[in-house]
Every structure is written in structure tokens, then in C-alpha cells.
Amino acid sequence: AMAGATVVGHGWGASVALELARTQPQLVGRLGLVDPLVYGSGRPVWHRMAHVPYLGSAAAWAWAAGGPLWERALRNGFYQPARLTAEYLDTARQASRIRGTLRTWASAGAQWDPSSLPAALERIVQPALILRGSHDARVSAGDVQRLAESLPNAQAVTVQDAGFYAPIEQSDEVARLLLDFSLGRPIPRQ
């Protein structure tokens, strides 16, 4: 029997989960990777100005921490935009109001480094379930297939009628799949 927790990550959090499995394999028994952003598309444009005083914080706010471009990107991640409620937007924005958040985003953006994770995927042996919204515009079906082929013990499943935010748009289905996977129940092949 495999020891360790089931670690679930969404978006960039999937890369964090994979990195944890790679560097601390004794802690991770299974991986739930939801709409995983593993293969970056290069350095985001706002990162190029992140090191400039004041401008870096403004760019971090606008693109990453509650500003208008952040909100637009959030909306575009939904297959059914009506599911993005004002209440959810306000809740999601609250993290940007924590003291030091903008400084942290700007610092992270200024120190951006391409990931070495894709080259190490073949060494991550824990069972992995990869979930992708059927209408995800950020994570392509090709990237999911590439990830499933790179991980030695992975299965990919499409969550119907969802975009990048499948855990919000199809929360019951995503929760059911992750629970079944965590408990070792078979997930039907697609």
C-alpha cells in the first residue's frame, strides 16, 4: 500500500502538487491535478515590469491580484460566465487585500524563472488523476494528453460543461471524481 496524502492542485497549484511529489515523495500517495497549468506559455507580460518601483505593484494588482485584467481573465476561465457571481469575485479578491500580497506578487514576477518540472515528470510515480474542463481555454486537451503520457501512472478525465474553473462550475462532479480517486475506487476510462 502506498503511504502519503492525496494532494490536489488546481491551475498552477497542480505544478506545486507535482513538485511536492517529486521532491518529497514520501508525503504524497496520490495526485489530483485539476485544469493543470504545467506547460507555461512563457513569461507573462506584466512580469517584465514587476521590478520597477510602484509600477511593479500596479502591474501585479491589475493582472494578478484583483484588478480589471485579473477579473477579465477570471471571467474568461468560465464556460458559463453566469456562474461567476459577484459574491465569488469579492471572495477571490480578498486575498489581494492582505498586507504584503502585492509586494509578494511583484517580487515573484520580477524573479520569474522557467520551470524545470516538465523534464522531471517521468520520475513522479504516484497515481495521478488529471481533470480538465471540456471547454478549458487555458489548458489544452493536448497539454493534458502530454501530461498523462509523461507521468508513469496517470489517467485523464474530461469534466463536461466546464471551463478552467471546473471545480466551481461542476463542483459535485469534480468532488466525486477526486473522492473516488482518493479512496482507490476505479475511475471510468474515457
Short mmCIF file of C-alpha atoms in Angstrom, two decimals:
data_model
loop_
_atom_site.label_atom_id
_atom_site.label_comp_id
_atom_site.label_asym_id
_atom_site.label_seq_id
_atom_site.Cartn_x
_atom_site.Cartn_y
_atom_site.Cartn_z
CA ALA A 1 0.00 0.00 0.00
CA MET A 2 1.20 3.47 -0.87
CA ALA A 3 1.60 5.90 2.02
CA GLY A 4 1.06 9.62 1.91
CA ALA A 5 -1.77 12.03 1.30
CA THR A 6 -3.81 12.70 -1.76
CA VAL A 7 -2.60 16.12 -2.84
CA VAL A 8 -4.89 18.14 -5.10
CA GLY A 9 -3.90 21.24 -7.05
CA HIS A 10 -5.79 23.44 -9.50
CA GLY A 11 -4.12 25.52 -12.22
CA TRP A 12 -0.61 26.47 -11.09
CA GLY A 13 -1.38 24.58 -7.87
CA ALA A 14 -1.12 21.37 -9.91
CA SER A 15 2.53 22.22 -10.59
CA VAL A 16 3.04 22.77 -6.87
CA ALA A 17 1.47 19.36 -6.15
CA LEU A 18 3.72 17.73 -8.76
CA GLU A 19 6.79 19.45 -7.35
CA LEU A 20 5.89 18.21 -3.87
CA ALA A 21 5.52 14.66 -5.22
CA ARG A 22 8.89 14.97 -6.93
CA THR A 23 10.83 16.42 -4.02
CA GLN A 24 9.01 14.82 -1.05
CA PRO A 25 7.56 11.58 -2.47
CA GLN A 26 7.04 10.09 0.99
CA LEU A 27 4.36 12.72 1.66
CA VAL A 28 2.31 12.14 -1.48
CA GLY A 29 0.34 8.98 -2.15
CA ARG A 30 -1.86 10.27 -4.98
CA LEU A 31 -2.13 13.40 -7.10
CA GLY A 32 -5.33 15.14 -8.18
CA LEU A 33 -4.43 17.61 -10.94
CA VAL A 34 -7.36 19.84 -11.93
CA ASP A 35 -7.03 22.03 -15.04
CA PRO A 36 -3.25 21.74 -14.57
CA LEU A 37 -1.01 24.57 -15.75
CA VAL A 38 2.25 22.67 -16.11
CA TYR A 39 3.50 23.76 -19.52
CA GLY A 40 3.77 27.54 -19.28
CA SER A 41 3.37 29.72 -22.32
CA GLY A 42 6.33 31.91 -21.42
CA ARG A 43 6.79 34.81 -19.08
CA PRO A 44 3.60 36.84 -18.58
CA VAL A 45 3.91 40.39 -19.95
CA TRP A 46 3.38 42.04 -16.58
CA HIS A 47 6.41 40.22 -15.12
CA ARG A 48 8.70 42.35 -17.30
CA MET A 49 7.72 45.47 -15.33
CA ALA A 50 7.46 43.82 -11.91
CA HIS A 51 10.88 45.05 -10.77
CA VAL A 52 10.03 48.74 -11.37
CA PRO A 53 9.06 50.54 -8.11
CA TYR A 54 5.34 51.30 -7.88
CA LEU A 55 4.75 50.13 -11.46
CA GLY A 56 5.51 46.55 -10.38
CA SER A 57 2.84 46.67 -7.67
CA ALA A 58 0.35 48.28 -10.04
CA ALA A 59 1.01 45.61 -12.67
CA ALA A 60 0.68 42.84 -10.09
CA TRP A 61 -2.65 44.28 -8.95
CA ALA A 62 -4.00 44.76 -12.48
CA TRP A 63 -3.07 41.30 -13.78
CA ALA A 64 -2.78 39.00 -10.78
CA ALA A 65 -4.41 40.33 -7.64
CA GLY A 66 -7.90 41.72 -8.12
CA GLY A 67 -7.52 44.38 -10.80
CA PRO A 68 -9.51 44.74 -14.03
CA LEU A 69 -7.31 42.44 -16.13
CA TRP A 70 -7.40 39.83 -13.36
CA GLU A 71 -11.20 39.99 -13.33
CA ARG A 72 -11.40 39.68 -17.12
CA ALA A 73 -9.10 36.64 -17.06
CA LEU A 74 -11.19 35.12 -14.28
CA ARG A 75 -14.40 35.62 -16.30
CA ASN A 76 -12.78 34.14 -19.40
CA GLY A 77 -11.94 30.99 -17.43
CA PHE A 78 -15.61 30.09 -17.06
CA TYR A 79 -17.53 28.15 -19.69
CA GLN A 80 -20.73 29.51 -18.16
CA PRO A 81 -19.80 33.07 -17.06
CA ALA A 82 -23.06 33.42 -15.09
CA ARG A 83 -21.56 31.01 -12.55
CA LEU A 84 -19.02 33.69 -11.62
CA THR A 85 -21.07 35.59 -9.08
CA ALA A 86 -20.32 38.97 -7.53
CA GLU A 87 -20.00 37.19 -4.18
CA TYR A 88 -17.35 34.83 -5.57
CA LEU A 89 -15.47 37.74 -7.18
CA ASP A 90 -15.40 39.60 -3.88
CA THR A 91 -14.21 36.50 -2.03
CA ALA A 92 -11.49 35.83 -4.62
CA ARG A 93 -10.36 39.47 -4.39
CA GLN A 94 -9.94 39.31 -0.62
CA ALA A 95 -6.53 37.68 -0.90
CA SER A 96 -5.25 40.80 -2.67
CA ARG A 97 -6.25 42.88 0.34
CA ILE A 98 -3.92 41.04 2.72
CA ARG A 99 -0.98 43.22 3.65
CA GLY A 100 2.11 42.33 1.61
CA THR A 101 0.26 40.50 -1.16
CA LEU A 102 1.02 42.99 -3.93
CA ARG A 103 4.65 43.21 -2.86
CA THR A 104 4.85 39.42 -2.92
CA TRP A 105 3.27 39.19 -6.39
CA ALA A 106 5.60 41.88 -7.75
CA SER A 107 8.63 40.16 -6.21
CA ALA A 108 7.62 36.76 -7.59
CA GLY A 109 7.01 38.30 -11.01
CA ALA A 110 10.40 40.01 -11.04
CA GLN A 111 12.16 36.75 -10.13
CA TRP A 112 10.25 34.54 -12.58
CA ASP A 113 12.19 31.53 -13.72
CA PRO A 114 11.05 28.90 -16.22
CA SER A 115 10.12 25.62 -14.58
CA SER A 116 12.30 22.53 -14.74
CA LEU A 117 9.28 20.42 -13.75
CA PRO A 118 8.27 19.20 -17.24
CA ALA A 119 11.64 17.47 -17.65
CA ALA A 120 11.17 15.64 -14.31
CA LEU A 121 7.61 14.36 -14.78
CA GLU A 122 8.65 10.83 -15.76
CA ARG A 123 10.13 10.37 -12.27
CA ILE A 124 6.84 11.15 -10.49
CA VAL A 125 5.39 7.69 -9.95
CA GLN A 126 2.39 8.33 -7.70
CA PRO A 127 -1.02 7.61 -9.23
CA ALA A 128 -2.40 10.80 -10.77
CA LEU A 129 -5.88 11.80 -11.86
CA ILE A 130 -5.91 14.71 -14.31
CA LEU A 131 -9.22 16.56 -14.65
CA ARG A 132 -9.85 19.14 -17.40
CA GLY A 133 -12.96 21.16 -18.13
CA SER A 134 -14.35 20.31 -21.57
CA HIS A 135 -14.23 23.97 -22.60
CA ASP A 136 -10.99 24.96 -20.83
CA ALA A 137 -9.34 27.72 -22.89
CA ARG A 138 -6.19 27.81 -20.71
CA VAL A 139 -5.24 24.14 -20.56
CA SER A 140 -5.44 22.43 -23.92
CA ALA A 141 -6.51 18.85 -24.43
CA GLY A 142 -3.05 18.35 -25.96
CA ASP A 143 -1.32 19.57 -22.80
CA VAL A 144 -3.42 17.17 -20.71
CA GLN A 145 -2.58 14.29 -23.04
CA ARG A 146 1.12 15.24 -22.91
CA LEU A 147 0.99 15.35 -19.11
CA ALA A 148 -0.82 12.00 -18.89
CA GLU A 149 1.79 10.43 -21.18
CA SER A 150 4.68 11.97 -19.23
CA LEU A 151 3.52 10.72 -15.84
CA PRO A 152 4.04 6.95 -15.49
CA ASN A 153 0.76 6.33 -13.63
CA ALA A 154 -1.81 8.90 -14.79
CA GLN A 155 -5.35 8.94 -16.07
CA ALA A 156 -7.06 11.94 -17.69
CA VAL A 157 -10.78 12.65 -17.42
CA THR A 158 -12.81 15.42 -19.05
CA VAL A 159 -15.36 17.24 -16.91
CA GLN A 160 -18.25 18.21 -19.18
CA ASP A 161 -19.73 21.71 -19.37
CA ALA A 162 -16.85 23.40 -17.58
CA GLY A 163 -14.00 25.73 -18.40
CA PHE A 164 -10.79 26.34 -16.46
CA TYR A 165 -12.77 26.66 -13.25
CA ALA A 166 -14.25 23.15 -13.34
CA PRO A 167 -14.13 22.94 -9.50
CA ILE A 168 -16.63 25.82 -9.39
CA GLU A 169 -18.74 25.11 -12.46
CA GLN A 170 -19.06 21.36 -11.86
CA SER A 171 -18.18 21.16 -8.17
CA ASP A 172 -20.20 18.00 -7.43
CA GLU A 173 -18.64 16.08 -10.34
CA VAL A 174 -15.09 17.22 -9.55
CA ALA A 175 -15.55 16.37 -5.86
CA ARG A 176 -16.98 12.93 -6.69
CA LEU A 177 -14.12 12.09 -9.04
CA LEU A 178 -11.46 13.26 -6.58
CA LEU A 179 -13.08 11.40 -3.69
CA ASP A 180 -13.38 8.16 -5.68
CA PHE A 181 -9.76 8.52 -6.80
CA SER A 182 -8.57 9.26 -3.25
CA LEU A 183 -10.33 6.17 -1.97
CA GLY A 184 -8.82 3.99 -4.69
CA ARG A 185 -12.10 3.41 -6.50
CA PRO A 186 -11.81 2.85 -10.24
CA ILE A 187 -12.43 5.90 -12.42
CA PRO A 188 -14.12 5.00 -15.73
CA ARG A 189 -11.77 5.38 -18.70
CA GLN A 190 -12.67 7.91 -21.36
#
